[in-house]
Amino acid sequence: METTQESQQSIVKAAWNKRPLIISGPCSAETEEQVLATAQRLANTGKVDMLRAGIWKPRTKPGMFEGIGAKGLPWLQQAKKLTGLPTTVEVATGKQVEDALTFDVDVLWVGARTTVNPFSVQEVADALRGVDVPVLIKNPINPDLELWQGAVERVARAGIKDIGLIHRGFSSYGNTEFRNAPMWHLAIEMKRRMPGTPIINDPSHICGRRDILLATAQKAIDLDFDGLMIESHIDPDNAWSDAKQQITPERLAEMLDEIVWRREDVSSETFHIALDKLREQINHIDDELMQLISQRMHIAEKIGTYKKNNNVTILQANRWNEILDKAVKKADKLSLSEEFVTRYMDAIHMESINRQNKIMND
Ligand code: PEP
Ligand code: MN
């Protein structure tokens, strides 16, 4: 498939603007045959918009497979020629940006381990000056939205216009259900902060395993993400990196069929009327909740004054345990989860303590 530079650019723009945007390909490019076969099988599904492959792999421990390096770039070029799929690669240094662009990689992405480091992000941004290439920026491995936003700003200041976000979850200590905790509220907050910026979800690195990939992808779509980046491999079990989370191109296609694709909005009038009514109810309840919480805080302040006058400590563990215990028991009856009620009560309690503290020390 011969394409001029100009028509390639419009193919890339079309893919970039497609919703949902589906990016797939191996965690790592391993051999030419593997890259070409994966690309071909992905293209055969007709459901994938862009081919990903890690060329340089930032691995946690030395001695793990650290990527095939620049020698894999011509394979991607070849894969694009074979399938027409635009390509995307992770870059972490100025030299990698340069190499990727030399081999016509269409979209670059900044990995989670790079987003945490402003020196590296700046180096990547500097290498991008004067180049018109879309860039995706993964969330940093730690849950720090400023850092994520800072990376976006550095790349934007280098003159890159097409910037997107990838939510790949946040690392935490110990074994949990997820390899990287999704902390969906952080992705939602980024969407709120950057409304015009597309955000796609990477369930592969969130899950770290296959069995919960679909549910996680579905959740992202339910939350109105703009697309998905999912790792795929022709022989997942024998992948040189991230073997546990990769799936075959055919399984990917099945999964994409199983997802219920939801739209943010529909135009039907009856739908809107019904929705508006329910939203009005919610607004009303939110108002009432807020007023009640405000009342609660005023009472807490009165207690604070009373404690101060009687030289009593703010925190009385027994009393707090009692309240929490009662709340959790009640929650069950009201079909509220224990986790939610505990978090909610903790937030209320913290605010009460802060208020009382102020009174004590005034
Ligand atoms: C990857 O996409 O293969 C990768 C290394 O991801 P992350 O930066 O999210 O860890
Ligand atoms: Mn990976």
Coordinates of C-alpha atoms and ligand atoms in Angstrom, one line a residue:
M1 CA 0.0 0.0 0.0
E2 CA 1.9 3.1 -1.2
T3 CA 0.8 6.3 0.4
T4 CA 2.2 9.8 0.1
Q5 CA 3.2 11.7 3.2
E6 CA 0.1 13.9 2.9
S7 CA -2.4 11.1 2.6
Q8 CA -0.7 9.2 5.4
Q9 CA -1.2 12.3 7.6
S10 CA -4.9 12.3 6.8
I11 CA -5.2 8.5 7.5
V12 CA -3.6 9.2 10.9
K13 CA -5.9 12.2 11.6
A14 CA -8.9 10.1 10.7
A15 CA -7.8 7.3 13.0
W16 CA -7.0 9.8 15.8
N17 CA -10.5 11.3 15.5
K18 CA -12.4 8.0 15.3
R19 CA -14.6 7.1 18.3
P20 CA -14.1 4.7 19.9
L21 CA -10.4 4.7 19.0
I22 CA -9.1 1.2 19.3
I23 CA -5.3 0.7 19.6
S24 CA -3.9 -2.8 19.8
G25 CA -0.7 -4.7 19.3
P26 CA 1.9 -6.5 21.3
C27 CA 3.4 -5.2 24.6
S28 CA 6.8 -5.6 22.8
A29 CA 7.9 -6.0 19.3
E30 CA 9.9 -9.3 19.5
T31 CA 10.6 -10.5 15.9
E32 CA 9.7 -9.3 12.5
E33 CA 7.4 -12.3 12.0
Q34 CA 5.6 -11.7 15.2
V35 CA 5.0 -8.0 14.5
L36 CA 3.8 -8.6 10.9
A37 CA 1.6 -11.6 11.9
T38 CA 0.0 -9.6 14.8
A39 CA -0.6 -6.6 12.6
Q40 CA -2.1 -8.7 9.8
R41 CA -4.4 -10.6 12.2
L42 CA -5.5 -7.4 13.9
A43 CA -6.2 -5.8 10.5
N44 CA -8.2 -8.9 9.5
T45 CA -10.6 -8.2 12.4
G46 CA -11.5 -4.8 10.9
K47 CA -11.9 -3.5 14.4
V48 CA -8.6 -1.9 15.1
D49 CA -7.5 1.6 14.2
M50 CA -3.9 1.7 15.2
L51 CA -1.1 -0.7 15.8
R52 CA 1.0 -0.4 19.0
A53 CA 4.3 -2.1 19.9
G54 CA 6.8 -1.4 22.6
I55 CA 10.3 -0.9 21.0
W56 CA 12.1 0.3 24.2
K57 CA 10.7 -1.2 27.3
P58 CA 11.2 0.4 30.7
R59 CA 11.3 -2.7 32.9
T60 CA 11.2 -2.6 36.6
K61 CA 14.2 -5.0 37.1
P62 CA 17.4 -5.3 35.0
G63 CA 17.7 -8.6 33.1
M64 CA 14.0 -8.5 32.0
F65 CA 13.4 -8.1 28.3
E66 CA 14.1 -4.4 27.7
G67 CA 12.8 -4.2 24.2
I68 CA 14.3 -5.0 20.8
G69 CA 15.4 -1.4 20.3
A70 CA 15.5 0.7 17.1
K71 CA 16.0 -2.5 15.0
G72 CA 12.3 -3.2 15.4
L73 CA 11.2 0.1 13.9
P74 CA 11.5 -1.1 10.3
W75 CA 9.2 -4.0 11.2
L76 CA 6.5 -1.5 12.2
Q77 CA 7.1 0.4 9.0
Q78 CA 6.6 -2.9 7.2
A79 CA 3.5 -3.7 9.2
K80 CA 2.0 -0.4 8.2
K81 CA 2.7 -1.0 4.6
L82 CA 1.1 -4.4 4.8
T83 CA -2.1 -3.4 6.7
G84 CA -2.5 0.4 6.3
L85 CA -2.7 0.6 10.1
P86 CA -1.0 3.7 11.6
T87 CA 1.6 2.9 14.2
T88 CA 2.3 4.0 17.7
V89 CA 5.3 3.5 20.0
E90 CA 6.4 4.5 23.5
V91 CA 9.2 7.1 23.7
A92 CA 11.1 8.1 26.8
T93 CA 14.2 10.0 25.4
G94 CA 14.9 12.6 22.8
K95 CA 16.9 10.0 20.8
Q96 CA 13.9 7.6 20.8
V97 CA 11.7 10.3 19.5
E98 CA 14.1 11.0 16.7
D99 CA 14.5 7.3 15.8
A100 CA 10.7 6.7 15.9
L101 CA 10.1 9.7 13.6
T102 CA 12.8 8.6 11.2
F103 CA 10.9 5.3 10.8
D104 CA 7.6 7.1 10.3
V105 CA 5.9 6.1 13.5
D106 CA 2.6 8.0 13.3
V107 CA 1.7 8.5 17.0
L108 CA 4.0 8.6 20.0
W109 CA 3.1 7.8 23.5
V110 CA 4.7 8.7 26.8
G111 CA 4.8 5.8 29.3
A112 CA 3.7 5.8 32.9
R113 CA 7.3 5.5 34.1
T114 CA 8.3 8.6 32.1
T115 CA 5.3 10.8 33.0
V116 CA 6.6 10.7 36.6
N117 CA 9.9 12.3 35.6
P118 CA 9.7 16.0 34.4
F119 CA 13.3 15.8 33.1
S120 CA 12.4 13.0 30.8
V121 CA 9.1 14.5 29.7
Q122 CA 10.9 17.8 29.0
E123 CA 13.5 16.0 26.9
V124 CA 10.8 14.2 24.9
A125 CA 8.9 17.5 24.5
D126 CA 12.1 19.3 23.3
A127 CA 12.6 16.6 20.7
L128 CA 9.1 17.2 19.5
R129 CA 9.5 20.9 18.8
G130 CA 8.5 21.7 15.2
V131 CA 7.0 18.2 14.6
D132 CA 3.3 17.6 13.8
V133 CA 2.7 14.2 15.4
P134 CA -0.1 13.2 17.9
V135 CA 1.1 12.3 21.3
L136 CA -0.6 10.2 24.0
I137 CA 0.4 10.6 27.6
K138 CA -0.1 7.8 30.1
N139 CA -0.9 8.7 33.7
P140 CA 2.1 8.6 36.0
I141 CA 2.5 5.4 38.0
N142 CA 1.7 7.3 41.2
P143 CA -1.7 8.9 41.6
D144 CA -0.6 12.5 41.0
L145 CA -2.8 14.5 38.7
E146 CA -0.6 17.5 38.7
L147 CA 2.3 15.4 37.3
W148 CA 0.0 14.1 34.6
Q149 CA -1.2 17.5 33.7
G150 CA 2.3 18.9 33.9
A151 CA 3.4 16.3 31.3
V152 CA 0.5 17.4 29.0
E153 CA 1.5 21.0 29.4
R154 CA 5.2 20.4 28.6
V155 CA 4.2 18.6 25.4
A156 CA 1.7 21.2 24.5
R157 CA 4.2 24.0 25.0
A158 CA 6.5 22.2 22.5
G159 CA 3.8 23.0 20.0
I160 CA 2.1 19.6 19.8
K161 CA -1.6 20.1 19.0
D162 CA -3.0 16.6 19.1
I163 CA -2.6 15.4 22.6
G164 CA -4.5 12.5 24.2
L165 CA -4.5 10.8 27.6
I166 CA -4.1 7.1 28.5
H167 CA -5.5 5.9 31.8
R168 CA -3.5 2.8 32.8
G169 CA -4.0 2.8 36.5
F170 CA -1.8 3.5 39.5
S171 CA 0.7 1.2 41.2
S172 CA 0.2 0.2 44.8
Y173 CA 2.0 -1.9 47.3
G174 CA 1.0 -5.5 47.7
N175 CA -1.2 -7.8 45.8
T176 CA -4.6 -6.6 44.8
E177 CA -7.2 -7.5 42.2
F178 CA -5.5 -5.2 39.7
R179 CA -1.9 -4.9 38.6
N180 CA -2.5 -1.1 38.7
A181 CA -5.4 0.2 40.7
P182 CA -7.7 2.0 38.2
M183 CA -8.8 4.8 40.7
W184 CA -11.5 5.8 38.2
H185 CA -12.2 9.0 40.0
L186 CA -8.8 10.3 39.0
A187 CA -9.4 9.7 35.3
I188 CA -12.8 11.4 35.7
E189 CA -11.1 14.4 37.3
M190 CA -8.7 14.6 34.4
K191 CA -11.6 14.6 32.0
R192 CA -13.2 17.4 34.0
R193 CA -9.9 19.4 34.0
M194 CA -9.2 18.9 30.3
P195 CA -12.6 18.6 28.6
G196 CA -11.3 18.9 25.0
T197 CA -8.6 16.2 25.4
P198 CA -9.4 12.7 24.4
I199 CA -8.8 10.0 27.0
I200 CA -8.5 6.3 26.3
N201 CA -8.3 3.5 28.7
D202 CA -5.6 0.8 28.9
P203 CA -7.3 -2.2 30.6
S204 CA -4.3 -4.4 29.9
H205 CA -2.0 -2.6 32.3
I206 CA -4.7 -2.0 34.8
C207 CA -5.7 -5.6 35.0
G208 CA -2.4 -7.4 34.4
R209 CA -4.5 -10.5 33.6
R210 CA -7.0 -11.6 31.0
D211 CA -10.1 -12.6 33.0
I212 CA -11.1 -9.1 34.1
L213 CA -10.1 -7.3 30.9
L214 CA -13.6 -7.2 29.5
A215 CA -15.2 -5.9 32.6
T216 CA -12.6 -3.2 32.9
A217 CA -13.0 -2.1 29.3
Q218 CA -16.7 -2.1 29.7
K219 CA -16.4 0.2 32.7
A220 CA -14.2 2.6 30.7
I221 CA -16.8 2.7 28.0
D222 CA -19.6 3.2 30.6
L223 CA -17.6 6.2 31.8
D224 CA -17.5 7.7 28.3
F225 CA -13.8 7.1 27.5
D226 CA -12.9 7.8 23.9
G227 CA -11.3 4.5 23.2
L228 CA -9.1 1.6 24.4
M229 CA -5.5 0.5 24.1
I230 CA -5.4 -3.3 24.6
E231 CA -2.3 -5.5 24.2
S232 CA -2.5 -8.4 21.8
H233 CA -0.1 -11.1 20.7
I234 CA -0.2 -14.0 18.3
D235 CA 1.0 -16.3 21.2
P236 CA 0.1 -14.5 24.4
D237 CA 1.4 -17.2 26.8
N238 CA 4.9 -17.0 25.3
A239 CA 5.1 -13.2 25.0
W240 CA 8.5 -11.8 26.0
S241 CA 6.8 -9.2 28.3
D242 CA 3.4 -9.0 30.0
A243 CA 2.4 -12.5 28.9
K244 CA -0.4 -12.8 31.5
Q245 CA -2.4 -9.9 30.2
Q246 CA -2.1 -10.2 26.4
I247 CA -4.8 -11.8 24.2
T248 CA -4.9 -13.0 20.6
P249 CA -6.2 -10.6 17.9
E250 CA -9.2 -12.9 17.5
R251 CA -10.0 -12.8 21.2
L252 CA -9.7 -9.0 21.0
A253 CA -12.3 -8.9 18.2
E254 CA -14.7 -11.1 20.3
M255 CA -14.2 -8.9 23.3
L256 CA -14.9 -5.7 21.3
D257 CA -18.1 -7.4 20.1
E258 CA -19.1 -8.3 23.7
I259 CA -18.7 -4.7 24.9
V260 CA -21.9 -2.7 25.1
W261 CA -21.0 0.6 23.4
R262 CA -22.7 3.5 25.0
R263 CA -22.9 7.0 23.8
E264 CA -22.6 10.0 26.1
D265 CA -25.8 11.5 24.7
V266 CA -28.8 10.4 22.5
S267 CA -31.0 12.8 20.7
S268 CA -34.4 11.3 21.5
E269 CA -36.6 13.8 23.2
T270 CA -38.4 11.4 25.5
F271 CA -35.1 10.1 26.7
H272 CA -34.0 13.6 27.5
I273 CA -37.2 14.4 29.4
A274 CA -36.9 11.3 31.5
L275 CA -33.3 11.9 32.2
D276 CA -33.8 15.6 33.1
K277 CA -36.5 14.6 35.6
L278 CA -34.2 12.1 37.3
R279 CA -31.4 14.6 37.3
E280 CA -33.6 17.2 38.9
Q281 CA -34.3 14.7 41.7
I282 CA -30.7 14.1 42.2
N283 CA -29.9 17.8 42.3
H284 CA -32.6 18.3 44.9
I285 CA -31.2 15.5 47.0
D286 CA -27.7 16.8 46.7
D287 CA -28.9 20.2 47.9
E288 CA -30.5 18.6 50.9
L289 CA -27.5 16.4 51.7
M290 CA -25.3 19.5 51.6
Q291 CA -27.6 21.4 54.0
L292 CA -27.7 18.5 56.4
I293 CA -23.9 18.1 56.3
S294 CA -23.6 21.8 57.0
Q295 CA -25.9 21.4 60.0
R296 CA -23.9 18.5 61.2
M297 CA -20.7 20.6 61.1
H298 CA -22.3 23.4 63.1
I299 CA -23.2 20.9 65.8
A300 CA -19.7 19.5 65.7
E301 CA -18.4 23.0 66.3
K302 CA -20.6 23.4 69.3
I303 CA -19.3 20.1 70.6
G304 CA -15.8 21.5 70.0
T305 CA -16.5 24.6 72.1
Y306 CA -17.9 22.4 74.8
K307 CA -14.8 20.1 74.8
K308 CA -12.5 23.1 74.8
N309 CA -14.2 24.6 77.9
N310 CA -14.0 21.3 79.7
N311 CA -10.4 20.4 78.5
V312 CA -11.5 17.2 76.8
T313 CA -9.7 15.7 73.7
I314 CA -11.2 16.1 70.3
L315 CA -10.8 12.4 69.3
Q316 CA -12.6 9.9 71.4
A317 CA -11.9 6.5 69.8
N318 CA -14.7 4.7 71.5
R319 CA -17.3 7.1 70.4
W320 CA -16.0 7.1 66.8
N321 CA -16.0 3.3 66.7
E322 CA -19.5 3.2 67.9
I323 CA -20.7 5.6 65.2
L324 CA -18.9 3.8 62.5
D325 CA -20.2 0.4 63.6
K326 CA -23.7 1.7 63.6
A327 CA -23.3 3.3 60.2
V328 CA -21.9 0.1 58.6
K329 CA -24.8 -2.0 60.1
K330 CA -27.3 0.5 58.8
A331 CA -25.6 0.7 55.4
D332 CA -26.2 -3.0 54.8
K333 CA -30.0 -2.5 55.4
L334 CA -30.0 0.4 53.0
S335 CA -28.0 -1.5 50.4
L336 CA -25.0 0.8 50.6
S337 CA -21.7 -0.8 50.5
E338 CA -19.5 -1.0 53.6
E339 CA -16.7 0.5 51.6
F340 CA -18.6 3.5 50.5
V341 CA -20.1 4.2 53.9
T342 CA -16.8 3.9 55.6
R343 CA -15.2 6.3 53.1
Y344 CA -18.1 8.7 53.5
M345 CA -18.1 8.6 57.3
D346 CA -14.3 9.1 57.3
A347 CA -14.6 12.2 55.2
I348 CA -17.3 13.6 57.5
H349 CA -15.4 12.7 60.6
M350 CA -12.2 14.3 59.2
E351 CA -14.0 17.5 58.5
S352 CA -15.5 17.5 62.0
I353 CA -12.1 17.0 63.6
N354 CA -10.6 19.9 61.5
R355 CA -13.4 22.2 62.6
Q356 CA -13.0 21.2 66.2
N357 CA -9.3 21.6 66.0
K358 CA -9.7 25.2 64.7
I359 CA -12.0 26.0 67.7
M360 CA -9.6 24.4 70.2
N361 CA -6.6 26.4 68.9
D362 CA -8.3 29.7 68.3
Ligands
PEP1 C1 3.2 -0.5 27.8 O1 2.2 0.1 27.3 O2 3.6 -1.6 27.3 C2 3.7 0.0 29.0 C3 5.0 -0.2 29.3 O3 2.8 0.6 29.7 P1 2.9 1.5 31.0 O4 3.8 2.7 30.7 O5 1.5 1.9 31.2 O6 3.5 0.7 32.1
MN2 MN 2.9 -4.0 28.4

